[in-house]
Short mmCIF file of C-alpha atoms in Angstrom, two decimals:
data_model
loop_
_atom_site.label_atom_id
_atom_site.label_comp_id
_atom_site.label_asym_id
_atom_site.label_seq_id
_atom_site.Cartn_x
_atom_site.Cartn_y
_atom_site.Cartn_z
CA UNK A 20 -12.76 -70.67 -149.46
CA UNK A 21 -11.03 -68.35 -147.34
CA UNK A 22 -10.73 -69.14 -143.59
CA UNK A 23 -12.83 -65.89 -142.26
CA UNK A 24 -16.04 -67.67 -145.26
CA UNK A 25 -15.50 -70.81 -143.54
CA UNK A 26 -16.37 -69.96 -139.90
CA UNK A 27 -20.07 -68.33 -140.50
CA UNK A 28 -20.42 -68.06 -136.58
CA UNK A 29 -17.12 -67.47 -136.10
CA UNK A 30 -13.66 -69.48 -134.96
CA UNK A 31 -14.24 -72.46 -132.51
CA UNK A 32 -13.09 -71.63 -128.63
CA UNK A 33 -10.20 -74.46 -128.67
CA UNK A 34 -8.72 -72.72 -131.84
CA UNK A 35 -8.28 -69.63 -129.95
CA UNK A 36 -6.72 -70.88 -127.22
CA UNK A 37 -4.19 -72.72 -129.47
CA UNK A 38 -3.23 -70.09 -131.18
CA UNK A 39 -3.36 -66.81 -128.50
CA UNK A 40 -0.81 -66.93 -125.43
CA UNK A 41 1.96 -68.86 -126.91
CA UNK A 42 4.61 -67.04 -125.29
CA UNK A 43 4.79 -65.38 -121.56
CA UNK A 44 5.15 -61.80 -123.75
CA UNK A 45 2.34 -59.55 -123.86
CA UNK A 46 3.10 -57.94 -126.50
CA UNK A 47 3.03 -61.47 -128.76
CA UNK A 48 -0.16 -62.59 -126.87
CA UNK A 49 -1.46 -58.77 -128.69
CA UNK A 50 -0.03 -59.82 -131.97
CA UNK A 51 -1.02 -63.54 -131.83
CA UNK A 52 -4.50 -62.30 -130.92
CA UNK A 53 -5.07 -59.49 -133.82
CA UNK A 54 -3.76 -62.62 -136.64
CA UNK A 55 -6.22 -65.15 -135.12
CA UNK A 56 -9.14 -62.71 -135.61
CA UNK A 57 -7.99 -61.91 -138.97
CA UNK A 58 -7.69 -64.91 -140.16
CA UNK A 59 -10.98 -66.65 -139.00
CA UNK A 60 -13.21 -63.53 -138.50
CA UNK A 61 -12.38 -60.10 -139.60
CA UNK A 62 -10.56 -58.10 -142.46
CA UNK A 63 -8.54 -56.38 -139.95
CA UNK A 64 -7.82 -56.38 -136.08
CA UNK A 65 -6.05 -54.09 -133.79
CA UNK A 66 -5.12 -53.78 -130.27
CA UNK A 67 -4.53 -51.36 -128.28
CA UNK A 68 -2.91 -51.65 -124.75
CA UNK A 69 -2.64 -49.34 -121.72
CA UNK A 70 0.80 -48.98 -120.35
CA UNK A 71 2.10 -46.89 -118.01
CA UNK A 72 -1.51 -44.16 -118.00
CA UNK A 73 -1.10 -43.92 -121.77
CA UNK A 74 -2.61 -46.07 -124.70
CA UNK A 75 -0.24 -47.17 -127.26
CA UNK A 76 -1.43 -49.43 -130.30
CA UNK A 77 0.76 -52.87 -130.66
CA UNK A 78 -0.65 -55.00 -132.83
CA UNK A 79 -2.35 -54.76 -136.13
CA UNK A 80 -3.44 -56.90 -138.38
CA UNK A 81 -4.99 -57.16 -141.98
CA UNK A 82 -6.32 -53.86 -143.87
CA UNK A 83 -4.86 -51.12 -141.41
CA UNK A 84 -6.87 -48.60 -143.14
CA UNK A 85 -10.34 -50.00 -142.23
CA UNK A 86 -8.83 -49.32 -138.57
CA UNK A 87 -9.08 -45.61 -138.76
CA UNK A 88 -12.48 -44.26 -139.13
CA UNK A 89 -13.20 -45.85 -135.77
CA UNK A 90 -10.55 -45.12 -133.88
CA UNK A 91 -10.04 -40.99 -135.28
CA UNK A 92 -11.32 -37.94 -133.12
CA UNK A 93 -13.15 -38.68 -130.27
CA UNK A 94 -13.20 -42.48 -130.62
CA UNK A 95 -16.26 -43.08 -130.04
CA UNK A 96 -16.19 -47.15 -129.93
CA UNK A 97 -12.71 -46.82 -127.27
CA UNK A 98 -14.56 -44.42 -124.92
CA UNK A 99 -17.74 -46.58 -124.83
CA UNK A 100 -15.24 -49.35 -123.98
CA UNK A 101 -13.49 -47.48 -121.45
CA UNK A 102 -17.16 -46.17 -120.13
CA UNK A 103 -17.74 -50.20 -118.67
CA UNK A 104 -19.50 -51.91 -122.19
CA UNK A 105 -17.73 -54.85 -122.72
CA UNK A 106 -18.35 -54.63 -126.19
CA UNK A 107 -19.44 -52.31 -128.75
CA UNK A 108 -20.12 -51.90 -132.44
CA UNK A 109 -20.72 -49.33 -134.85
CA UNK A 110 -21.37 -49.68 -138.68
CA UNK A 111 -19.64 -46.58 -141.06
CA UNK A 112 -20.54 -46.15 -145.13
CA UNK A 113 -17.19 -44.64 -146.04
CA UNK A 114 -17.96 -44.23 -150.11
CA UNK A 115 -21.29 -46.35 -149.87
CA UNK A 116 -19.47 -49.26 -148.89
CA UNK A 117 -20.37 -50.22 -144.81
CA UNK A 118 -17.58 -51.04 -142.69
CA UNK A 119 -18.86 -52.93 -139.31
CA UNK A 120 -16.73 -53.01 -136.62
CA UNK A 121 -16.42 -54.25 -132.96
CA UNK A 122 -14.96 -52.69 -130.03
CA UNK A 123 -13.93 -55.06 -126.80
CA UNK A 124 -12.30 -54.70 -123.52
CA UNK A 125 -9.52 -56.12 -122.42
CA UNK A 126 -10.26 -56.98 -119.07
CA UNK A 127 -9.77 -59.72 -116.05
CA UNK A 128 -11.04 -59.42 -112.71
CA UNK A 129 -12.17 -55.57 -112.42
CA UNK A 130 -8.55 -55.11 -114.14
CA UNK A 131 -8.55 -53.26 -117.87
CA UNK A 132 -5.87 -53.98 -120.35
CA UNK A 133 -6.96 -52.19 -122.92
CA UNK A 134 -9.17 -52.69 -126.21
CA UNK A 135 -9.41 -55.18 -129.07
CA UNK A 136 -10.43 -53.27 -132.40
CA UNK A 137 -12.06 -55.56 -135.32
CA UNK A 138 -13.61 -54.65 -138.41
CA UNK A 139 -14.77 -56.13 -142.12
CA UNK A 140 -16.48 -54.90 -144.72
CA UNK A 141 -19.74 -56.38 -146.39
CA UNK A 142 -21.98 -58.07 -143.81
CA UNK A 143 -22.04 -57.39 -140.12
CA UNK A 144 -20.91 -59.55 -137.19
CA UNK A 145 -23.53 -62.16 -136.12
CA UNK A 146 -23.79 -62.08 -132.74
CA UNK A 147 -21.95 -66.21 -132.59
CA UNK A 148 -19.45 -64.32 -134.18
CA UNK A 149 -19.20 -61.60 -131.89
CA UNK A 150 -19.71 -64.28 -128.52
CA UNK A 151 -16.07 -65.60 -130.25
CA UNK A 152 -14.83 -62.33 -130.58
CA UNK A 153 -15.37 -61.70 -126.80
CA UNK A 154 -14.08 -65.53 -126.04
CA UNK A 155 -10.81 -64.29 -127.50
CA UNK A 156 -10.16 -61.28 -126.24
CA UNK A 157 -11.16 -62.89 -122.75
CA UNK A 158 -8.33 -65.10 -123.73
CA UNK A 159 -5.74 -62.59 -124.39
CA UNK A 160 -6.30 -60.64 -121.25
CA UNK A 161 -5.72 -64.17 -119.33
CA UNK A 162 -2.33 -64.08 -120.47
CA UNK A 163 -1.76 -60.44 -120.53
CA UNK A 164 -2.27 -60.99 -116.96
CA UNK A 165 -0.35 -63.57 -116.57
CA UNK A 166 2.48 -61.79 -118.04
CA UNK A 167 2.26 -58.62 -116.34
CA UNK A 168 2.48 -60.52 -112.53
CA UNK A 169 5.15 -62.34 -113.83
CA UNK A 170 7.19 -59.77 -114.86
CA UNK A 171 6.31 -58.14 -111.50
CA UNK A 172 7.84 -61.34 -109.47
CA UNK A 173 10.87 -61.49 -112.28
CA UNK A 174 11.64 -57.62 -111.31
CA UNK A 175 11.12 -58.47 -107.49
CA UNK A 176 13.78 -61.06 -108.35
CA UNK A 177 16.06 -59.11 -110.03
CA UNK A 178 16.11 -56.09 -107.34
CA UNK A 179 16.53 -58.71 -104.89
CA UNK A 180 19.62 -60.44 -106.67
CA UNK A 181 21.05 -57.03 -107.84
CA UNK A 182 21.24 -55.66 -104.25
CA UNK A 183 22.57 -58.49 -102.70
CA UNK A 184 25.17 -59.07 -105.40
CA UNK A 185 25.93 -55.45 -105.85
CA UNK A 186 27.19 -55.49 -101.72
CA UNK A 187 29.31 -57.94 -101.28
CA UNK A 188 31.62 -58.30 -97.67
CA UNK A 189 34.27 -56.01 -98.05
CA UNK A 190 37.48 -57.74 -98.29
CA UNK A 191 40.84 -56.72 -96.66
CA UNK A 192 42.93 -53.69 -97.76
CA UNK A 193 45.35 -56.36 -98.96
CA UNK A 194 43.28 -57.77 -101.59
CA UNK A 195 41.59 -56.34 -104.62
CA UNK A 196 37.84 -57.14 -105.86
CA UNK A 197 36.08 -57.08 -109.10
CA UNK A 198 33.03 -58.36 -109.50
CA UNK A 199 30.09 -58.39 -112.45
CA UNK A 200 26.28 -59.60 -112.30
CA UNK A 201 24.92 -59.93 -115.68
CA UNK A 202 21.23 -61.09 -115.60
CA UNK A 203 20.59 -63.15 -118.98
CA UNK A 204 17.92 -60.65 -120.44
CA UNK A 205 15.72 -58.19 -119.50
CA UNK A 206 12.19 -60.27 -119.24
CA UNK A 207 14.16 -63.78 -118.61
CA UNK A 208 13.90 -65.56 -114.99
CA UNK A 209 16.34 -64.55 -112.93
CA UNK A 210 18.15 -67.32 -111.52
CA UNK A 211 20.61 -67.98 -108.09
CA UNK A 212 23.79 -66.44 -109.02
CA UNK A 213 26.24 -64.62 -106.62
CA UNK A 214 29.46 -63.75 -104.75
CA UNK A 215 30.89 -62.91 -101.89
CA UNK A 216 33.74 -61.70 -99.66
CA UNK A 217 34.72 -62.79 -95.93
CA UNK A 218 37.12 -61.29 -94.13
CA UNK A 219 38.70 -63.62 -92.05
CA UNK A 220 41.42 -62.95 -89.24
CA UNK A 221 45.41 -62.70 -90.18
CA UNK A 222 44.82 -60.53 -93.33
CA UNK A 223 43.23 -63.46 -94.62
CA UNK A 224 39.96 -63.38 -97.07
CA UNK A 225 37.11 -65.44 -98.45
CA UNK A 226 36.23 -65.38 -101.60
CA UNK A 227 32.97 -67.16 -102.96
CA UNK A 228 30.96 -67.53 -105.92
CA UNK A 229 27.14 -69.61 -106.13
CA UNK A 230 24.78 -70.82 -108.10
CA UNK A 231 21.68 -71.91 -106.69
CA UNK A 232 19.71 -74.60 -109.21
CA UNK A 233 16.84 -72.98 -110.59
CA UNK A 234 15.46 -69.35 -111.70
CA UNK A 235 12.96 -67.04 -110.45
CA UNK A 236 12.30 -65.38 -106.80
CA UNK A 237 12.22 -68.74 -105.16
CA UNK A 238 15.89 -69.58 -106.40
CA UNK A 239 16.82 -65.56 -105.63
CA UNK A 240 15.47 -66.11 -101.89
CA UNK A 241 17.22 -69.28 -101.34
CA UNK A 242 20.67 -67.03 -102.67
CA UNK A 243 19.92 -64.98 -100.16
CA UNK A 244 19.78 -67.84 -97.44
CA UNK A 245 23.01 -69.41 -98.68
CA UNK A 246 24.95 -66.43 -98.46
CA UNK A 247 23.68 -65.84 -94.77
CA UNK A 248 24.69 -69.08 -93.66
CA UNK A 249 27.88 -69.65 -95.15
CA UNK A 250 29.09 -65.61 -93.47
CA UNK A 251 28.03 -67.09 -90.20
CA UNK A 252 29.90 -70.59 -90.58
CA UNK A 253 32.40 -68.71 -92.85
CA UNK A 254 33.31 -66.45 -89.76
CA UNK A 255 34.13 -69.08 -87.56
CA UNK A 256 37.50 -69.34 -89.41
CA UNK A 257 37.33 -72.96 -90.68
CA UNK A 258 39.29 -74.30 -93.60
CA UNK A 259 37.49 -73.98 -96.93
CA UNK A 260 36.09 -78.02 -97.34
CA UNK A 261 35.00 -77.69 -93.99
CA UNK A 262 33.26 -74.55 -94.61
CA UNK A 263 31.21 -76.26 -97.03
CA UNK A 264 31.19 -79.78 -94.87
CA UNK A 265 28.45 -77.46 -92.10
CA UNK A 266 27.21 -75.28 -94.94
CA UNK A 267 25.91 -78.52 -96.76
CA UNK A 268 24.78 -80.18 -93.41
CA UNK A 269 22.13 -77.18 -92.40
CA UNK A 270 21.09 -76.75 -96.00
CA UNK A 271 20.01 -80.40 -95.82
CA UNK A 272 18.11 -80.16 -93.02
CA UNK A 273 15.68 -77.81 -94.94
CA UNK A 274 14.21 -80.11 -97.62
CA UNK A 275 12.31 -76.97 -99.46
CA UNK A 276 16.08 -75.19 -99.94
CA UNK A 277 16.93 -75.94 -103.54
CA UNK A 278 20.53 -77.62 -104.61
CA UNK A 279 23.12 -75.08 -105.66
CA UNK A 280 27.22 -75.32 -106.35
CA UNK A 281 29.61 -72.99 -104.79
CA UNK A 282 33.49 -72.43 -104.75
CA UNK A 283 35.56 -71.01 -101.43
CA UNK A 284 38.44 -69.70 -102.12
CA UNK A 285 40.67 -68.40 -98.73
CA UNK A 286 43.25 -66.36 -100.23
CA UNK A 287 46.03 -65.13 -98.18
CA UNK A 288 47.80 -62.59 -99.78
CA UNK A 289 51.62 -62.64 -96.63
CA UNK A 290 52.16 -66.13 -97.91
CA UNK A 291 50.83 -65.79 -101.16
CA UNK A 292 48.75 -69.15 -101.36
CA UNK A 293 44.97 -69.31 -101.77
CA UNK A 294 43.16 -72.41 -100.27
CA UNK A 295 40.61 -73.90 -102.78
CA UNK A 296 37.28 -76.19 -102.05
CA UNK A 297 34.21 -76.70 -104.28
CA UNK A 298 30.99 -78.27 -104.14
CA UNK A 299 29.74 -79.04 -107.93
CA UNK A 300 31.21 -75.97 -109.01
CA UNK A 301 33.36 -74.92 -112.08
CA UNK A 302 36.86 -74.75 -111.55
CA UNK A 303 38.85 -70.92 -111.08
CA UNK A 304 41.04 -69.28 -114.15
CA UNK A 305 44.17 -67.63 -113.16
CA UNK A 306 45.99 -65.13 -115.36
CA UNK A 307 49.28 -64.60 -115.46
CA UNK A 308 51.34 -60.81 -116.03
CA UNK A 309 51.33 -61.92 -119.80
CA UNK A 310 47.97 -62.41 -119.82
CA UNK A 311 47.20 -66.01 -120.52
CA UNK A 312 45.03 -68.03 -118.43
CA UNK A 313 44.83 -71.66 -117.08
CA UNK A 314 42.72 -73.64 -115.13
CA UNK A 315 43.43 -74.75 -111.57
CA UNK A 316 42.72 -78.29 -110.83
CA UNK A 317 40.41 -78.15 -107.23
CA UNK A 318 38.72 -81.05 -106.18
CA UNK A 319 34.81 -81.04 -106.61
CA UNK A 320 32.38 -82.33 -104.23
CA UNK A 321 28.97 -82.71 -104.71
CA UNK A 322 26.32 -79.89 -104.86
CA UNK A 323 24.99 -78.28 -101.21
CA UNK A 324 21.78 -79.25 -100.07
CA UNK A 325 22.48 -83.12 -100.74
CA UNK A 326 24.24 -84.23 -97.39
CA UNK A 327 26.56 -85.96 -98.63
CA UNK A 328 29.65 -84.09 -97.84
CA UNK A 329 32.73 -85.51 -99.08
CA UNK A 330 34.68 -82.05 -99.78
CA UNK A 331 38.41 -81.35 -100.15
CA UNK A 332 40.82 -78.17 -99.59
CA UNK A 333 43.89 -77.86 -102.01
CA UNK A 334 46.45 -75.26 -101.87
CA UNK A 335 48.53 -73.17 -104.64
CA UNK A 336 50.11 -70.41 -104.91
CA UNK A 337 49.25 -67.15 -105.71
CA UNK A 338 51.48 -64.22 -106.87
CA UNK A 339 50.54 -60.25 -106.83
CA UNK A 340 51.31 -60.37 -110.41
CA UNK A 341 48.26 -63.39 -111.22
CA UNK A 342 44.52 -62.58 -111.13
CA UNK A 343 42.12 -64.76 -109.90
CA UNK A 344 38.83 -65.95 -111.92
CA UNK A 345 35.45 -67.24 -110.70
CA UNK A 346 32.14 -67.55 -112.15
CA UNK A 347 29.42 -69.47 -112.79
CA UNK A 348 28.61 -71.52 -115.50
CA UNK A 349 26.77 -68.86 -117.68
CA UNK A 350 29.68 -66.99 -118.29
CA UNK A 351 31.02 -70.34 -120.70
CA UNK A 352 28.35 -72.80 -121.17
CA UNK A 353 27.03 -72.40 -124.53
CA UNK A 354 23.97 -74.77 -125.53
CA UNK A 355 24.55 -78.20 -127.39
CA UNK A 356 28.61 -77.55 -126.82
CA UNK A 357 31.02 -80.03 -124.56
CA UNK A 358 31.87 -77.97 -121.63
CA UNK A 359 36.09 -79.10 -122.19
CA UNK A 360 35.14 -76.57 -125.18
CA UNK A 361 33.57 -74.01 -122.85
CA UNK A 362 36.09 -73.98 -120.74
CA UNK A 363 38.96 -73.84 -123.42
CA UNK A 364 37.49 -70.57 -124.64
CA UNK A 365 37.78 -69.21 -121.00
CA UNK A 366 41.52 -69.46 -121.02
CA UNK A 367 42.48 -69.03 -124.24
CA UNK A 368 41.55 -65.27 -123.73
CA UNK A 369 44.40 -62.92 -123.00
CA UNK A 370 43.67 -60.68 -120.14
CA UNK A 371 45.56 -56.93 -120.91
CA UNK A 372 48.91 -56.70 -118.74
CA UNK A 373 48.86 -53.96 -116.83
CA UNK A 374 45.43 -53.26 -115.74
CA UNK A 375 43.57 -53.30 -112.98
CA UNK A 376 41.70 -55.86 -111.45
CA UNK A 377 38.46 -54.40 -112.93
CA UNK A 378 39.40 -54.12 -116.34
CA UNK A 379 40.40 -57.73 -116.06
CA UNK A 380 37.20 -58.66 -115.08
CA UNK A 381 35.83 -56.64 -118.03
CA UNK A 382 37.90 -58.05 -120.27
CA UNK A 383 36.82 -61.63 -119.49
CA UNK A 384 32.89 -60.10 -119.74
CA UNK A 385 33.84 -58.59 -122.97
CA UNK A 386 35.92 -61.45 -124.49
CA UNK A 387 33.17 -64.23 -123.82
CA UNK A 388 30.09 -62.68 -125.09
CA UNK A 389 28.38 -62.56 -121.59
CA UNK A 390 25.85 -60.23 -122.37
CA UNK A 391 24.25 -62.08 -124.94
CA UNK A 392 24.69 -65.56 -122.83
CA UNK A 393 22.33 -68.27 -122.17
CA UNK A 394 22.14 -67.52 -118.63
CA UNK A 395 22.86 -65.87 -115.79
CA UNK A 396 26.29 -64.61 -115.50
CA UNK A 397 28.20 -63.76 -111.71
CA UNK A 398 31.98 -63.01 -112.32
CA UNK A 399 34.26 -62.57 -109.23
CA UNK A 400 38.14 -61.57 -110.21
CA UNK A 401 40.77 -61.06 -107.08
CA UNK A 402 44.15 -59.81 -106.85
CA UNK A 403 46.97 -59.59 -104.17
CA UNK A 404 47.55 -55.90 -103.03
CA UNK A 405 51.31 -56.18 -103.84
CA UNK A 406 51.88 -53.19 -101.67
CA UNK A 407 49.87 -50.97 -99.63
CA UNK A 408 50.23 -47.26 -100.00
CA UNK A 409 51.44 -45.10 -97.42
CA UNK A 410 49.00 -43.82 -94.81
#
């Protein structure tokens, strides 16, 4: 006994909402919904959804070719959809054999999605059958909802992070900046990544990189917070660890401000040292003029937002001919792997001699994969100005 024999008024309520709206796509919520119907009810399903003023079919299922009478010419079962009936049918004889279909909005709170297409030959819907119909397409449009506002907030989020990221403090003439913002995919959350640059007084500039814990417009607002506090405590021209010391003191005073890690790094390109300090954060690459990379040892302090304190400045030096490497941890953290093997793949890469600061940057982008990583990606690489051109 097939499963569409063995449901003669049609699939029960909890076995649609197990099996529509798995996912936060609305485009699988279309295709879960059109297999559920087939299977339990129908010899084929199809629906079609309204994006962007136009309607564009993106999910069938079963016997495609029982779809077409209905839905050729004027379309008559659509338009009495689209007219305010929340469901229609309509029975066709193609050859002597009737084909009954149903037609059903797609619709939550005044708000139309589009329409849910069903047919079968042989007998027509009863109307328990049709109720269930109706219960799953109410079901569908639920989550279609759902989808659509969250992809609203997640492109909020995004904008938000991109223009923030994408203006960074200029740094001074003496130092060059390149820095990359890879969100992890198109329809993913968009977490608390960013950088930053500080110009601070004797030629003297601040380099920082961020991740605030957590994903979505929340995590992207709190960025935004961090980054505003640390310029104004950043400008009073404190060392690094103490930087961080206030930074982590105001954040904890706000219990609603989410955790995040961070690395200063107050390069000063007349002495040629740069002035380290991190709270939770991964530690900086440098490459050399040959290319290869290393890791510089920086003490780590807890995350901001705890109060702890308990943060460190170390010194070392830092040539014109060296580029300097932060990031956050989507850039090497790879699922399931030890992060000793992360980082390993980080500096066994060999940065072109040669090029520019940006093509270093690019290079490390290119060499790790980072646009098909786990997560959010913020890559900051520096270089000393070893001399300024002539006015």
């Amino acid at each position: 006994m097939s499963d569409r024999e063995g449901h003669a008024f049609g699939p029960a309520p909890d076995e649609a909402l197990e099996a529509i709206g798995t996912t936060d796509d609305e485009t699988t919520t279309c295709r879960e919904l059109a297999a559920f119907l087939f299977r339990t009810l129908c010899d084929a399903a199809a629906v079609d959804l309204v994006l962007e003023g136009r309607t564009e079919r993106v999910a069938v299922a079963g016997a495609a070719a029982l779809l077409r009478p209905p839905v050729a010419g004027t379309r008559p079962a659509v338009r009495a959809v689209d007219e305010g009936h929340p469901l229609r049918s309509w029975t066709l004889r193609p050859g002597g054999a009737p084909v009954h279909g149903l037609a059903v909005a797609l619709s939550r709170h005044g708000t139309s999605y589009g329409t849910l297409l069903a047919v079968r030959t042989g007998r027509s819907f009863s109307d328990h059958e049709a109720a269930a119909l109706h219960f799953a397409a109410r079901v569908a449009a639920v989550h279609i909802r759902h989808a659509r506002r969250l992809a609203a907030t997640e492109s909020v989020a995004l904008d938000l992070q991109r223009a923030l990221v994408a203006d960074p403090g200029r740094p001074h003439p003496n130092l060059l900046i390149a820095g990359r913002y890879l969100p992890v995919g198109s329809s993913a959350l968009v977490g608390g990544d960013w950088f930053e640059t500080v110009r601070l007084h004797f030629g003297r500039t601040l380099l920082v990189v961020g991740d605030v814990m957590g994903h979505g417009l929340d995590a992207a607002v709190d960025m935004n917070a961090y980054r505003s506090t640390l310029r104004e405590v950043a400008s009073t021209d404190l060392a690094p660890h103490r930087v961080l010391r206030q930074l982590d003191a105001l954040v904890a005073e706000d219990a609603a401000r989410r955790p995040a890690t961070c690395l200063l790094v107050r390069v000063d390109p007349a002495r040629g040292t740069a002035v380290y300090a991190s709270a939770g954060h991964l530690p900086p690459a440098v490459f050399g003029a040959d290319g290869a990379g290393r890791l510089l040892d920086v003490p780590v302090g807890p995350p901001l937002g705890t109060g702890l304190g308990g943060y460190e400045s170390v010194a070392h030096p830092l040539s014109g001919e060296e580029t300097l490497l932060l990031y956050t941890d989507g850039l090497v953290e790879r699922r399931g792997e030890d992060i000793d093997t992360s980082l390993a793949r980080l500096t066994a890469l060999r940065v072109p001699g040669g090029g520019t600061v940006a093509d270093a940057a690019d290079a490390v982008v290119a060499g790790l994969d980072a646009q098909h990583a786990e997560d959010d990606v913020a890559v900051l690489a520096a270089r000393i100005r070893s001399r300024l051109p002539h006015p």
